[in-house]
PDB file of C-alpha atoms in Angstrom:
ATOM      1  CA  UNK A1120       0.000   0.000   0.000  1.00 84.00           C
ATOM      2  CA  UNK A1121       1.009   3.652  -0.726  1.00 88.00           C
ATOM      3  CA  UNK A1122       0.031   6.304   2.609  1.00 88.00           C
ATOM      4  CA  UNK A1123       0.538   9.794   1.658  1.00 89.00           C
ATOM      5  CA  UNK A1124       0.391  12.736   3.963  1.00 88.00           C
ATOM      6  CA  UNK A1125       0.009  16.177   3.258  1.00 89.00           C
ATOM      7  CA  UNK A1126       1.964  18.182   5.895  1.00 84.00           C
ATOM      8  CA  UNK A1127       2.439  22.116   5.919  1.00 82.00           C
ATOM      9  CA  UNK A1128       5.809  21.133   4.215  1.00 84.00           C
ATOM     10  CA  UNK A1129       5.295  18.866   2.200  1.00 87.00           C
ATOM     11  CA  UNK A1130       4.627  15.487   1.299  1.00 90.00           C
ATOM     12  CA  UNK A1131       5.254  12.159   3.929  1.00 88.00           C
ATOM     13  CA  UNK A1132       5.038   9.201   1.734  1.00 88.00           C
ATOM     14  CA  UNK A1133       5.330   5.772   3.061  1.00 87.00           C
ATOM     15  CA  UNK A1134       5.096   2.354   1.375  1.00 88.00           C
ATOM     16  CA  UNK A1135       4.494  -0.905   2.995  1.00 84.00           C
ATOM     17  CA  UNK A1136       2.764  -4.374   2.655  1.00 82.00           C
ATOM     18  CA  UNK A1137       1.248  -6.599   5.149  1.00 79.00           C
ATOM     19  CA  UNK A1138       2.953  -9.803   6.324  1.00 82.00           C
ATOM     20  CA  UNK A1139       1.724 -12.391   8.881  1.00 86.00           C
ATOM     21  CA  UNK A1140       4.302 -10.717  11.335  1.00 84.00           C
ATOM     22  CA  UNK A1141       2.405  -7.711  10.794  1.00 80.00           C
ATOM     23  CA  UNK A1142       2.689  -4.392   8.831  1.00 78.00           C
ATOM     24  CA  UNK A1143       6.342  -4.288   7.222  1.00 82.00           C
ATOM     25  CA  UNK A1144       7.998  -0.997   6.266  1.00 84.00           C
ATOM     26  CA  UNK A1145       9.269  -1.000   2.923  1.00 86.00           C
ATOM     27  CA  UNK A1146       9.803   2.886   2.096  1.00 85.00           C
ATOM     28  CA  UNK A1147       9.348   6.335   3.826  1.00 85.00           C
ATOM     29  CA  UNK A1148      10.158   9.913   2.474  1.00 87.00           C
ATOM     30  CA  UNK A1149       9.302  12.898   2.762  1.00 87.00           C
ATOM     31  CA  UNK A1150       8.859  15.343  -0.812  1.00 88.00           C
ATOM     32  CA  UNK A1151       8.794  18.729  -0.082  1.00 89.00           C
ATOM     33  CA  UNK A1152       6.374  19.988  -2.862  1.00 84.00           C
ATOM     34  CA  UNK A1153       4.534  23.414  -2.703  1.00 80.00           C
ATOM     35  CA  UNK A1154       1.226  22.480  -4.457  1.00 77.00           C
ATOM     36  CA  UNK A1155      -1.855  21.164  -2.961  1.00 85.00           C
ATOM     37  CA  UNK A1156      -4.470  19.299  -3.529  1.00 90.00           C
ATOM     38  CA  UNK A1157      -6.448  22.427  -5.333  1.00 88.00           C
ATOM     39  CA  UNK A1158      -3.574  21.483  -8.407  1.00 88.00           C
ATOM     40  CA  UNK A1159      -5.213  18.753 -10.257  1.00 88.00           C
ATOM     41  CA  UNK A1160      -1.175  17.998 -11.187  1.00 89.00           C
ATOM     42  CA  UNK A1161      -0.233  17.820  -7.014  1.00 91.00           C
ATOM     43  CA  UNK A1162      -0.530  13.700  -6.530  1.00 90.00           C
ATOM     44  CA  UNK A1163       1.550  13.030 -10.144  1.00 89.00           C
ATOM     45  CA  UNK A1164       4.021  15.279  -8.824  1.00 90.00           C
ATOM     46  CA  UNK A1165       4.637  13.223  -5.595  1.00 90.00           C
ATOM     47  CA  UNK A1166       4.598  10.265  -7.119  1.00 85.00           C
ATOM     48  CA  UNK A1167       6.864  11.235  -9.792  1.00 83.00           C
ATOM     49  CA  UNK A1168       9.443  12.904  -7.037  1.00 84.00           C
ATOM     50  CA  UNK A1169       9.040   9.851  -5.261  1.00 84.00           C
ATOM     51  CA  UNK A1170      10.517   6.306  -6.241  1.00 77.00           C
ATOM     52  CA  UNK A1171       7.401   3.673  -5.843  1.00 76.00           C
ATOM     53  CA  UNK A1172       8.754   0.013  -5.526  1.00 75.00           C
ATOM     54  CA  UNK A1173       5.416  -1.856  -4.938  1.00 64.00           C
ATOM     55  CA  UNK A1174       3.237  -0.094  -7.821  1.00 62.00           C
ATOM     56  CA  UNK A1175       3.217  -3.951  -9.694  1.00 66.00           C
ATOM     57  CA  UNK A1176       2.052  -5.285  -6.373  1.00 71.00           C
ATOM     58  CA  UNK A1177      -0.450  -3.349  -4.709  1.00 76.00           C
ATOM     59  CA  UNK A1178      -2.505  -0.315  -5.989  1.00 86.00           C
ATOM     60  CA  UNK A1179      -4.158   1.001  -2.601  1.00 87.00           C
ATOM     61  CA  UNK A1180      -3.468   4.161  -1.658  1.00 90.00           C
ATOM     62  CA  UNK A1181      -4.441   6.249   1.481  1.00 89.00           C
ATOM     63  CA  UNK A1182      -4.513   9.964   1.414  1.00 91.00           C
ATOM     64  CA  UNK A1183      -4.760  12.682   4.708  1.00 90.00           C
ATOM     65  CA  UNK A1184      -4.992  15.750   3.726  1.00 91.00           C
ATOM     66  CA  UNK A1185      -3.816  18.338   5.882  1.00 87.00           C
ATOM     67  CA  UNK A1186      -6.270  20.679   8.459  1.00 86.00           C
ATOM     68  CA  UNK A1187      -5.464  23.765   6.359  1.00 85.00           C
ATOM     69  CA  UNK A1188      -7.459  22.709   3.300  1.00 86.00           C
ATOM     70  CA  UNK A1189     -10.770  22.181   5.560  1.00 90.00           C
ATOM     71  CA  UNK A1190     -12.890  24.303   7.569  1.00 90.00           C
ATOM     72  CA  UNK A1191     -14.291  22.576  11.181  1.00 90.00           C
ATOM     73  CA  UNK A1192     -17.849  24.177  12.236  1.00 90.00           C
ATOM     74  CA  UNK A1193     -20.165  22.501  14.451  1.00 88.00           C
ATOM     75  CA  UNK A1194     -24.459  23.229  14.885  1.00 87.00           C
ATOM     76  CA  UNK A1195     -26.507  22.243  17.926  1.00 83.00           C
ATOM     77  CA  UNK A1196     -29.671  20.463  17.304  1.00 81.00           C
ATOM     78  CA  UNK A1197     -31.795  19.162  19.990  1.00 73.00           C
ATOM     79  CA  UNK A1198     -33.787  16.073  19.287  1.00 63.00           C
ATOM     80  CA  UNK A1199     -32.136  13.261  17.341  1.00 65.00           C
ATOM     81  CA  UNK A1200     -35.650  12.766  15.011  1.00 70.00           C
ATOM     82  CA  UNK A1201     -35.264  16.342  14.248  1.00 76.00           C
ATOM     83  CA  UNK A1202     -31.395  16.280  13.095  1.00 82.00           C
ATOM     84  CA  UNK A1203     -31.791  16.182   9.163  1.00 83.00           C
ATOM     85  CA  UNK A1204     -34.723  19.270   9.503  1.00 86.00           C
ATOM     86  CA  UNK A1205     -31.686  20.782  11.499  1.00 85.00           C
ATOM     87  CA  UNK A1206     -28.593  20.174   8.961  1.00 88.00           C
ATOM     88  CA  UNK A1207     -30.944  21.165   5.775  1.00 91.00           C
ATOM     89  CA  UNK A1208     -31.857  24.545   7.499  1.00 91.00           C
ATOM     90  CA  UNK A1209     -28.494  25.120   8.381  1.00 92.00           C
ATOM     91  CA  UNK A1210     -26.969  24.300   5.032  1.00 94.00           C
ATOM     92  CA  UNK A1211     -29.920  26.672   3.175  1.00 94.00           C
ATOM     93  CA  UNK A1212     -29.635  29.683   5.933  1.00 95.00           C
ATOM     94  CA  UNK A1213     -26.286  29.974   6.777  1.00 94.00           C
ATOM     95  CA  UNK A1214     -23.717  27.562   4.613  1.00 95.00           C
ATOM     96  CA  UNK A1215     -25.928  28.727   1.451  1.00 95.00           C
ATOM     97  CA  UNK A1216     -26.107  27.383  -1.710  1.00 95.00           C
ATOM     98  CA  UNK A1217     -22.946  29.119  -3.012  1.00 97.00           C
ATOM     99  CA  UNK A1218     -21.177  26.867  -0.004  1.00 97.00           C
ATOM    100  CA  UNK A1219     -22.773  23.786  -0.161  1.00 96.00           C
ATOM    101  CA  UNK A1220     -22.038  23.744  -4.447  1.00 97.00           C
ATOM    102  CA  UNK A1221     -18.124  23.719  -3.235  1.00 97.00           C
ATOM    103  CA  UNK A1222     -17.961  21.697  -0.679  1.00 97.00           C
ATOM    104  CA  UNK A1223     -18.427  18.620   0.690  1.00 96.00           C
ATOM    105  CA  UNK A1224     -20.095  18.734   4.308  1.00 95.00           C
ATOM    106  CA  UNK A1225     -19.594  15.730   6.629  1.00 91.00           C
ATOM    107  CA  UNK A1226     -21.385  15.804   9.475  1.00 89.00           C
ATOM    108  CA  UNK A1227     -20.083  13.610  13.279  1.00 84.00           C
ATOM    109  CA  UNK A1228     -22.198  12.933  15.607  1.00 83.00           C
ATOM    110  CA  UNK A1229     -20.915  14.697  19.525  1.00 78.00           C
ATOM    111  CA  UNK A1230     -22.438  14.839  23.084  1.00 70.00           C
ATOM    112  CA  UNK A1231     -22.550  18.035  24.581  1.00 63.00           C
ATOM    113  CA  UNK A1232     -24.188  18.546  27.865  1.00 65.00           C
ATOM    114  CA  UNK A1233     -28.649  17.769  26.866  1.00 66.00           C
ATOM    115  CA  UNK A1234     -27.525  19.228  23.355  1.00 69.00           C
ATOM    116  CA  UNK A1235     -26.576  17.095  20.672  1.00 77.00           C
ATOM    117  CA  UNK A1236     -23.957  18.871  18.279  1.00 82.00           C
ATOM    118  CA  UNK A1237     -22.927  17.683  15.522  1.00 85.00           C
ATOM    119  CA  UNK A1238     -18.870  18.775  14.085  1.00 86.00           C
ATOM    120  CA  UNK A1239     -18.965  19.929  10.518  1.00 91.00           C
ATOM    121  CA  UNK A1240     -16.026  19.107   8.176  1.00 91.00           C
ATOM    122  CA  UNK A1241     -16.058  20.695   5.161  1.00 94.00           C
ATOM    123  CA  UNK A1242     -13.551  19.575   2.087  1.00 94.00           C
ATOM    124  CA  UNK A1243     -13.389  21.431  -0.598  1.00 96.00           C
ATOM    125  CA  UNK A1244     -15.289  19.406  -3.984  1.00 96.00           C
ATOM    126  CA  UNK A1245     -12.193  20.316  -5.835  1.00 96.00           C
ATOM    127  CA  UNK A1246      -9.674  18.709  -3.845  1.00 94.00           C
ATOM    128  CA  UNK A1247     -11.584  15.099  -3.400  1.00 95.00           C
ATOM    129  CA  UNK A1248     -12.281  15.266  -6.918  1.00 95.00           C
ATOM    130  CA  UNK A1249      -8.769  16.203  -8.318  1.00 94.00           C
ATOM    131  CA  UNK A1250      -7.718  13.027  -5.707  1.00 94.00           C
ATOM    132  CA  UNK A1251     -10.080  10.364  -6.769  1.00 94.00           C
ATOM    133  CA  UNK A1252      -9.769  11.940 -10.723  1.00 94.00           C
ATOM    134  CA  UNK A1253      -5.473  11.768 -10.249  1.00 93.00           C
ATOM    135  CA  UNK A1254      -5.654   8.550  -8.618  1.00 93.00           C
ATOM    136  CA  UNK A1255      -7.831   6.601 -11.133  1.00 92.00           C
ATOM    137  CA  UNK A1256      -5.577   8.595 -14.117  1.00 92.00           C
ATOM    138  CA  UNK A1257      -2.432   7.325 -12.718  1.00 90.00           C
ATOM    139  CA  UNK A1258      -3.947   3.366 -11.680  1.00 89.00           C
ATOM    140  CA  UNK A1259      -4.800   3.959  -7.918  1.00 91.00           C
ATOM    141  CA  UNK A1260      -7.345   2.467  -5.668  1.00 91.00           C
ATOM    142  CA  UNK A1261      -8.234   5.006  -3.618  1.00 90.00           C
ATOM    143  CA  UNK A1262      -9.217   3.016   0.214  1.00 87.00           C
ATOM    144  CA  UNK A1263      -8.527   5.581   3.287  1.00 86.00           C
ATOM    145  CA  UNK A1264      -9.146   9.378   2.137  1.00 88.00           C
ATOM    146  CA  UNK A1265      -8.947  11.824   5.920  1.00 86.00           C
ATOM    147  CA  UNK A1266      -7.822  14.741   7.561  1.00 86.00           C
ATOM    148  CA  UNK A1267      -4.846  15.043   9.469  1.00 78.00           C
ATOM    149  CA  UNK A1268      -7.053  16.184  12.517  1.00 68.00           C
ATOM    150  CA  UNK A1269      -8.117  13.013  13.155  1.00 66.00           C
ATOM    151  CA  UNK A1270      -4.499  11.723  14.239  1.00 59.00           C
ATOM    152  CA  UNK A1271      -4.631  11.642  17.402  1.00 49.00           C
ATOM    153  CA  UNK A1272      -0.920  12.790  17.581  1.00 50.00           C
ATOM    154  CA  UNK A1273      -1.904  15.929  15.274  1.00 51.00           C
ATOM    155  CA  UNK A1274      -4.473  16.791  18.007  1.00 50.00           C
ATOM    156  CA  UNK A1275      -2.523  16.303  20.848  1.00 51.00           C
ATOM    157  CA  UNK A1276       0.202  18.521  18.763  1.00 54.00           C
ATOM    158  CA  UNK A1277      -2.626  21.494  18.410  1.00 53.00           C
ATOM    159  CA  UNK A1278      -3.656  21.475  21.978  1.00 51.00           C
ATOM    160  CA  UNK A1279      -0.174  21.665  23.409  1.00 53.00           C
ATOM    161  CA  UNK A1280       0.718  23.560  20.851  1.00 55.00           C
ATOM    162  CA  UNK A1281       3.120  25.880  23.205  1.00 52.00           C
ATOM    163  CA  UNK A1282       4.548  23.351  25.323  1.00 51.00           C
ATOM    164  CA  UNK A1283       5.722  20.745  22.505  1.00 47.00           C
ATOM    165  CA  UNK A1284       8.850  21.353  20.473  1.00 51.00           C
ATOM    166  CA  UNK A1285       9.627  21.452  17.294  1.00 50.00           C
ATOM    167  CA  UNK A1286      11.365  18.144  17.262  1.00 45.00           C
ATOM    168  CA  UNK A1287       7.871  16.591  17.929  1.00 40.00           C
TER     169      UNK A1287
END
């Protein structure tokens, strides 16, 4: 499988294959590219800068895109049968329709006190289609497509934020 992982600097792309003694490392790099995802030309570029050795074997790839390419919301609602009545005012009255044409909204589930909230990710259409569009160009399989958020070592890294060092 090839992982890629948009970073403010760049690119972290790792290769590896499963064995029975688990997950085996085969390749790691980093490419430090400029473009994003907005550049339908951004995941040829990485792979070109980047020498793939298991391309014949496996054609999964997993993409996380970095936090800076998303915008996090959230919207309170307050009875669960009411939740889609909710989420299609809120995308009519506030998102609007100019917002909702360009992105993709993704709604989680959250607890909050007697509210129920729900946290709003919303990816820009043009970067998951130039993804899934590159991906199927250059022979991909497209399994695990997320936002760096949701690594729990990127959260803890945003929260502490003063106190951890650079190194991290």
């Amino acid at each position: 499988m090839f992982s890629i992982s948009q970073t403010s600097r760049g690119f972290f792309c790792l290769e590896w294959s499963s064995t029975e003694d688990g997950p085996k490392i085969i390749s790691l790099d980093h490419i430090k590219i400029k473009n994003n995802f907005l550049e339908k030309s951004t995941l040829k570029k990485i792979i070109t800068n980047y020498n793939l050795s298991i391309k014949d074997e496996s054609n999964s790839l997993a993409v996380t895109i970095n936090i800076d390419n998303v915008l996090i919301s959230s919207v309170d609602t307050f009875q669960d049968k009411e939740n889609d009545k909710i989420i299609s005012w809120y995308e009519s009255n506030i998102m609007g329709k100019d917002f909702c044409d360009n992105y993709y909204n993704y709604y989680y589930p959250m607890s909050c006190s007697d509210k129920s909230r729900f946290l709003i990710v919303s990816l820009p259409k043009k970067i998951k289609n130039n993804i899934i569009d590159s991906s199927n160009q250059l022979g991909f399989n497209i399994i695990y497509l997320s936002i760096d958020i949701f690594s729990a070592a990127v959260l803890v890294q945003h929260i502490y934020r003063s106190v951890i060092s650079d190194k991290y």
